[in-house]
């Protein structure tokens, strides 16, 4: 059993309370490799932004859980080396799908876990979430739960349509589970294809797809029922057109990729939404930069020469999100 406190990590409790009061959101960036982690830490240290490092089940399978844990531990030291005196870094399990996985992360030094039982019937979601909360809270590890279903893929679980969170359920759910934060469904979705072209309109000037707006009325109703309770938005990549264009220009094929407009995330950040999950945008930045090097320098075969530019572009992306979208700069 390793406590996250020994690793220099923090849980989300205080971070979320401050974010709600201050009208900003904490970035939750997924990482699977060293370059992503370096970029996240550099961006957070330079902007003095609290940050949540997210590890999915897929990331654990890809990179090895032991390695990822030590990387997160190393990230705290790296942040200090960069001049961030008191790094506010959370190590969080993203989309935990069983009690055993969540327990293993708690035992392994994670400071926060998500139990995503949103695809289960309501009472089963409550029972599993409560079981995880009861275990995690013994070690002061915070727990994110989910109510409502996002469209798209959530690890192995996929749904063609989203089911918005029902505001009338949130008080009962939060009270009976004791969860620390709640991921809700208000129209965001995972991946780079968040909406089909049929769900969008087209901007007559640019011909680009314009997605349907988030259901802010549902968010408002939830906040009214649960005043001051930390709300989480998954599937919040904005799928920057510049990266999509770059990927397509250099031999990729991402037709009609579409994300959540940043103004809407900015608006959400000012509310009780205090954690915003971003993964796909970083994948797009990485891929765009690598494709550019491959196309322009076909003789290049030193991975540092294409992973380096990818890392730089991701750092720029993370800083942009922190400063211009979530408003978490200077809050740690
Ligand atoms: O919500 C899912 C995250 O983007 C993680 O994706 O399961 O492919 O690692 P992954
Ligand atoms: P995106 O696919 O929109 O980046 O969402 C990531 C996410 O929700 C991770 O849990
Ligand atoms: Zn997610």
PDB file of C-alpha atoms in Angstrom, residues 79-246:
ATOM      1  CA  UNK A  79       7.575  20.319 -11.489  1.00  0.00           C
ATOM      2  CA  UNK A  80       9.669  21.439  -8.519  1.00  0.00           C
ATOM      3  CA  UNK A  81      12.768  21.464 -10.683  1.00  0.00           C
ATOM      4  CA  UNK A  82      10.903  23.793 -13.027  1.00  0.00           C
ATOM      5  CA  UNK A  83      10.436  26.220 -10.170  1.00  0.00           C
ATOM      6  CA  UNK A  84       6.913  25.256  -9.089  1.00  0.00           C
ATOM      7  CA  UNK A  85       7.393  25.285  -5.324  1.00  0.00           C
ATOM      8  CA  UNK A  86       4.234  23.501  -4.258  1.00  0.00           C
ATOM      9  CA  UNK A  87       2.943  21.536  -7.235  1.00  0.00           C
ATOM     10  CA  UNK A  88      -0.766  20.791  -7.070  1.00  0.00           C
ATOM     11  CA  UNK A  89      -0.889  17.527  -9.004  1.00  0.00           C
ATOM     12  CA  UNK A  90      -3.573  14.844  -8.812  1.00  0.00           C
ATOM     13  CA  UNK A  91      -3.067  11.320 -10.144  1.00  0.00           C
ATOM     14  CA  UNK A  92      -6.499  10.144 -11.214  1.00  0.00           C
ATOM     15  CA  UNK A  93      -7.909   6.919 -12.621  1.00  0.00           C
ATOM     16  CA  UNK A  94     -10.091   7.790 -15.620  1.00  0.00           C
ATOM     17  CA  UNK A  95     -13.185   5.632 -16.268  1.00  0.00           C
ATOM     18  CA  UNK A  96     -12.509   2.938 -13.684  1.00  0.00           C
ATOM     19  CA  UNK A  97     -14.914   0.143 -14.525  1.00  0.00           C
ATOM     20  CA  UNK A  98     -14.722  -2.116 -11.465  1.00  0.00           C
ATOM     21  CA  UNK A  99     -14.193  -2.008  -7.726  1.00  0.00           C
ATOM     22  CA  UNK A 100     -11.022  -4.093  -8.125  1.00  0.00           C
ATOM     23  CA  UNK A 101      -9.448  -1.615 -10.572  1.00  0.00           C
ATOM     24  CA  UNK A 102     -10.293   1.367  -8.359  1.00  0.00           C
ATOM     25  CA  UNK A 103      -8.967  -0.418  -5.254  1.00  0.00           C
ATOM     26  CA  UNK A 104      -5.776  -1.315  -7.027  1.00  0.00           C
ATOM     27  CA  UNK A 105      -5.223   2.340  -7.966  1.00  0.00           C
ATOM     28  CA  UNK A 106      -5.965   3.548  -4.430  1.00  0.00           C
ATOM     29  CA  UNK A 107      -3.484   0.979  -3.085  1.00  0.00           C
ATOM     30  CA  UNK A 108      -0.985   2.014  -5.698  1.00  0.00           C
ATOM     31  CA  UNK A 109      -0.719   5.718  -4.915  1.00  0.00           C
ATOM     32  CA  UNK A 110      -3.498   7.352  -6.953  1.00  0.00           C
ATOM     33  CA  UNK A 111      -5.017  10.350  -5.171  1.00  0.00           C
ATOM     34  CA  UNK A 112      -8.329  10.194  -7.008  1.00  0.00           C
ATOM     35  CA  UNK A 113     -10.337   7.580  -8.880  1.00  0.00           C
ATOM     36  CA  UNK A 114     -13.334   7.582 -11.136  1.00  0.00           C
ATOM     37  CA  UNK A 115     -15.807   4.750 -10.941  1.00  0.00           C
ATOM     38  CA  UNK A 116     -17.808   4.869 -14.122  1.00  0.00           C
ATOM     39  CA  UNK A 117     -20.859   2.731 -13.613  1.00  0.00           C
ATOM     40  CA  UNK A 118     -23.032   5.065 -15.661  1.00  0.00           C
ATOM     41  CA  UNK A 119     -23.966   2.312 -18.106  1.00  0.00           C
ATOM     42  CA  UNK A 120     -25.435   0.189 -15.302  1.00  0.00           C
ATOM     43  CA  UNK A 121     -29.008   0.481 -14.028  1.00  0.00           C
ATOM     44  CA  UNK A 122     -29.365   3.324 -11.521  1.00  0.00           C
ATOM     45  CA  UNK A 123     -29.395   1.221  -8.326  1.00  0.00           C
ATOM     46  CA  UNK A 124     -26.372  -0.788  -9.499  1.00  0.00           C
ATOM     47  CA  UNK A 125     -24.513   2.415 -10.301  1.00  0.00           C
ATOM     48  CA  UNK A 126     -25.231   3.603  -6.755  1.00  0.00           C
ATOM     49  CA  UNK A 127     -24.156   0.324  -5.139  1.00  0.00           C
ATOM     50  CA  UNK A 128     -20.854   0.062  -7.033  1.00  0.00           C
ATOM     51  CA  UNK A 129     -20.042   3.746  -6.615  1.00  0.00           C
ATOM     52  CA  UNK A 130     -20.725   3.580  -2.880  1.00  0.00           C
ATOM     53  CA  UNK A 131     -18.479   0.524  -2.532  1.00  0.00           C
ATOM     54  CA  UNK A 132     -15.611   2.415  -4.184  1.00  0.00           C
ATOM     55  CA  UNK A 133     -16.270   5.557  -2.105  1.00  0.00           C
ATOM     56  CA  UNK A 134     -16.288   3.582   1.151  1.00  0.00           C
ATOM     57  CA  UNK A 135     -12.928   2.058   0.295  1.00  0.00           C
ATOM     58  CA  UNK A 136     -11.253   5.150  -1.168  1.00  0.00           C
ATOM     59  CA  UNK A 137     -12.310   7.510   1.601  1.00  0.00           C
ATOM     60  CA  UNK A 138     -10.483   5.395   4.183  1.00  0.00           C
ATOM     61  CA  UNK A 139      -7.306   6.644   2.500  1.00  0.00           C
ATOM     62  CA  UNK A 140      -8.526  10.172   1.751  1.00  0.00           C
ATOM     63  CA  UNK A 141      -8.692   9.390  -1.961  1.00  0.00           C
ATOM     64  CA  UNK A 142     -11.451  11.326  -3.721  1.00  0.00           C
ATOM     65  CA  UNK A 143     -13.992   9.643  -5.994  1.00  0.00           C
ATOM     66  CA  UNK A 144     -15.639  10.844  -9.211  1.00  0.00           C
ATOM     67  CA  UNK A 145     -18.837   9.110 -10.294  1.00  0.00           C
ATOM     68  CA  UNK A 146     -20.926   9.424 -13.443  1.00  0.00           C
ATOM     69  CA  UNK A 147     -24.628   9.772 -13.980  1.00  0.00           C
ATOM     70  CA  UNK A 148     -26.052   9.931 -17.480  1.00  0.00           C
ATOM     71  CA  UNK A 149     -24.445   8.483 -20.589  1.00  0.00           C
ATOM     72  CA  UNK A 150     -22.187  10.259 -23.065  1.00  0.00           C
ATOM     73  CA  UNK A 151     -22.368   9.378 -26.721  1.00  0.00           C
ATOM     74  CA  UNK A 152     -19.219   7.802 -28.132  1.00  0.00           C
ATOM     75  CA  UNK A 153     -16.716   5.398 -26.709  1.00  0.00           C
ATOM     76  CA  UNK A 154     -15.823   5.204 -23.040  1.00  0.00           C
ATOM     77  CA  UNK A 155     -13.115   2.555 -23.043  1.00  0.00           C
ATOM     78  CA  UNK A 156     -14.974  -0.623 -23.957  1.00  0.00           C
ATOM     79  CA  UNK A 157     -18.384   0.901 -23.384  1.00  0.00           C
ATOM     80  CA  UNK A 158     -19.921   2.683 -26.322  1.00  0.00           C
ATOM     81  CA  UNK A 159     -23.211   4.349 -26.935  1.00  0.00           C
ATOM     82  CA  UNK A 160     -24.566   5.827 -30.132  1.00  0.00           C
ATOM     83  CA  UNK A 161     -26.662   8.403 -28.342  1.00  0.00           C
ATOM     84  CA  UNK A 162     -26.194  10.383 -25.182  1.00  0.00           C
ATOM     85  CA  UNK A 163     -28.659  10.294 -22.331  1.00  0.00           C
ATOM     86  CA  UNK A 164     -28.534  13.541 -20.470  1.00  0.00           C
ATOM     87  CA  UNK A 165     -28.145  13.353 -16.719  1.00  0.00           C
ATOM     88  CA  UNK A 166     -31.540  13.612 -15.055  1.00  0.00           C
ATOM     89  CA  UNK A 167     -31.445  16.531 -12.606  1.00  0.00           C
ATOM     90  CA  UNK A 168     -34.091  14.860 -10.465  1.00  0.00           C
ATOM     91  CA  UNK A 169     -31.670  12.008  -9.692  1.00  0.00           C
ATOM     92  CA  UNK A 170     -28.556  13.908  -8.670  1.00  0.00           C
ATOM     93  CA  UNK A 171     -29.348  14.644  -5.019  1.00  0.00           C
ATOM     94  CA  UNK A 172     -30.307  11.043  -4.290  1.00  0.00           C
ATOM     95  CA  UNK A 173     -27.235   9.778  -6.162  1.00  0.00           C
ATOM     96  CA  UNK A 174     -24.732  12.102  -4.504  1.00  0.00           C
ATOM     97  CA  UNK A 175     -26.200  11.571  -1.044  1.00  0.00           C
ATOM     98  CA  UNK A 176     -26.402   7.815  -1.212  1.00  0.00           C
ATOM     99  CA  UNK A 177     -22.994   7.260  -2.804  1.00  0.00           C
ATOM    100  CA  UNK A 178     -20.999   9.941  -0.967  1.00  0.00           C
ATOM    101  CA  UNK A 179     -19.066  10.661  -4.176  1.00  0.00           C
ATOM    102  CA  UNK A 180     -16.886  13.778  -4.241  1.00  0.00           C
ATOM    103  CA  UNK A 181     -17.677  14.896  -7.774  1.00  0.00           C
ATOM    104  CA  UNK A 182     -20.132  14.020 -10.479  1.00  0.00           C
ATOM    105  CA  UNK A 183     -19.508  13.613 -14.199  1.00  0.00           C
ATOM    106  CA  UNK A 184     -22.631  14.586 -16.082  1.00  0.00           C
ATOM    107  CA  UNK A 185     -23.919  14.234 -19.594  1.00  0.00           C
ATOM    108  CA  UNK A 186     -25.013  17.502 -21.211  1.00  0.00           C
ATOM    109  CA  UNK A 187     -24.025  16.854 -24.802  1.00  0.00           C
ATOM    110  CA  UNK A 188     -20.256  16.364 -24.720  1.00  0.00           C
ATOM    111  CA  UNK A 189     -18.872  13.173 -26.164  1.00  0.00           C
ATOM    112  CA  UNK A 190     -15.560  11.323 -26.378  1.00  0.00           C
ATOM    113  CA  UNK A 191     -13.177  11.294 -29.326  1.00  0.00           C
ATOM    114  CA  UNK A 192     -12.618  13.490 -32.385  1.00  0.00           C
ATOM    115  CA  UNK A 193     -16.026  12.805 -33.946  1.00  0.00           C
ATOM    116  CA  UNK A 194     -18.344  14.107 -31.317  1.00  0.00           C
ATOM    117  CA  UNK A 195     -21.263  14.759 -33.612  1.00  0.00           C
ATOM    118  CA  UNK A 196     -22.329  13.383 -36.943  1.00  0.00           C
ATOM    119  CA  UNK A 197     -22.641  15.903 -39.796  1.00  0.00           C
ATOM    120  CA  UNK A 198     -26.426  15.366 -39.552  1.00  0.00           C
ATOM    121  CA  UNK A 199     -26.401  16.618 -35.954  1.00  0.00           C
ATOM    122  CA  UNK A 200     -24.542  19.796 -36.976  1.00  0.00           C
ATOM    123  CA  UNK A 201     -25.280  22.807 -39.100  1.00  0.00           C
ATOM    124  CA  UNK A 202     -22.761  24.219 -41.585  1.00  0.00           C
ATOM    125  CA  UNK A 203     -21.241  27.655 -41.359  1.00  0.00           C
ATOM    126  CA  UNK A 204     -22.174  29.147 -44.742  1.00  0.00           C
ATOM    127  CA  UNK A 205     -18.916  31.159 -44.868  1.00  0.00           C
ATOM    128  CA  UNK A 206     -16.383  28.448 -44.075  1.00  0.00           C
ATOM    129  CA  UNK A 207     -18.385  25.312 -44.849  1.00  0.00           C
ATOM    130  CA  UNK A 208     -17.255  23.914 -41.474  1.00  0.00           C
ATOM    131  CA  UNK A 209     -19.542  21.941 -39.210  1.00  0.00           C
ATOM    132  CA  UNK A 210     -21.090  23.780 -36.274  1.00  0.00           C
ATOM    133  CA  UNK A 211     -22.058  21.409 -33.451  1.00  0.00           C
ATOM    134  CA  UNK A 212     -25.267  21.650 -31.438  1.00  0.00           C
ATOM    135  CA  UNK A 213     -24.841  23.663 -28.204  1.00  0.00           C
ATOM    136  CA  UNK A 214     -24.338  21.983 -24.845  1.00  0.00           C
ATOM    137  CA  UNK A 215     -27.454  21.598 -22.711  1.00  0.00           C
ATOM    138  CA  UNK A 216     -26.721  24.424 -20.285  1.00  0.00           C
ATOM    139  CA  UNK A 217     -30.314  24.222 -19.063  1.00  0.00           C
ATOM    140  CA  UNK A 218     -29.602  20.707 -17.766  1.00  0.00           C
ATOM    141  CA  UNK A 219     -26.390  21.936 -16.091  1.00  0.00           C
ATOM    142  CA  UNK A 220     -28.307  24.809 -14.469  1.00  0.00           C
ATOM    143  CA  UNK A 221     -30.967  22.436 -13.179  1.00  0.00           C
ATOM    144  CA  UNK A 222     -28.278  20.149 -11.716  1.00  0.00           C
ATOM    145  CA  UNK A 223     -26.522  23.064 -10.027  1.00  0.00           C
ATOM    146  CA  UNK A 224     -29.802  24.198  -8.556  1.00  0.00           C
ATOM    147  CA  UNK A 225     -30.377  20.759  -7.034  1.00  0.00           C
ATOM    148  CA  UNK A 226     -26.778  20.375  -5.813  1.00  0.00           C
ATOM    149  CA  UNK A 227     -25.484  23.869  -5.036  1.00  0.00           C
ATOM    150  CA  UNK A 228     -21.689  24.020  -4.823  1.00  0.00           C
ATOM    151  CA  UNK A 229     -21.189  20.369  -5.736  1.00  0.00           C
ATOM    152  CA  UNK A 230     -18.221  19.679  -8.053  1.00  0.00           C
ATOM    153  CA  UNK A 231     -19.330  18.835 -11.583  1.00  0.00           C
ATOM    154  CA  UNK A 232     -17.111  17.176 -14.204  1.00  0.00           C
ATOM    155  CA  UNK A 233     -17.295  17.342 -17.978  1.00  0.00           C
ATOM    156  CA  UNK A 234     -15.847  14.463 -19.972  1.00  0.00           C
ATOM    157  CA  UNK A 235     -15.427  14.487 -23.713  1.00  0.00           C
ATOM    158  CA  UNK A 236     -14.400  18.138 -23.755  1.00  0.00           C
ATOM    159  CA  UNK A 237     -11.840  18.303 -26.520  1.00  0.00           C
ATOM    160  CA  UNK A 238     -12.556  21.062 -28.992  1.00  0.00           C
ATOM    161  CA  UNK A 239     -10.842  19.292 -31.900  1.00  0.00           C
ATOM    162  CA  UNK A 240      -8.923  22.357 -33.123  1.00  0.00           C
ATOM    163  CA  UNK A 241      -9.388  22.797 -36.830  1.00  0.00           C
ATOM    164  CA  UNK A 242      -5.739  23.758 -37.265  1.00  0.00           C
ATOM    165  CA  UNK A 243      -4.607  20.307 -36.094  1.00  0.00           C
ATOM    166  CA  UNK A 244      -7.197  18.523 -38.201  1.00  0.00           C
ATOM    167  CA  UNK A 245      -6.093  20.562 -41.231  1.00  0.00           C
ATOM    168  CA  UNK A 246      -2.439  19.819 -40.506  1.00  0.00           C
TER     169      UNK A 246
END
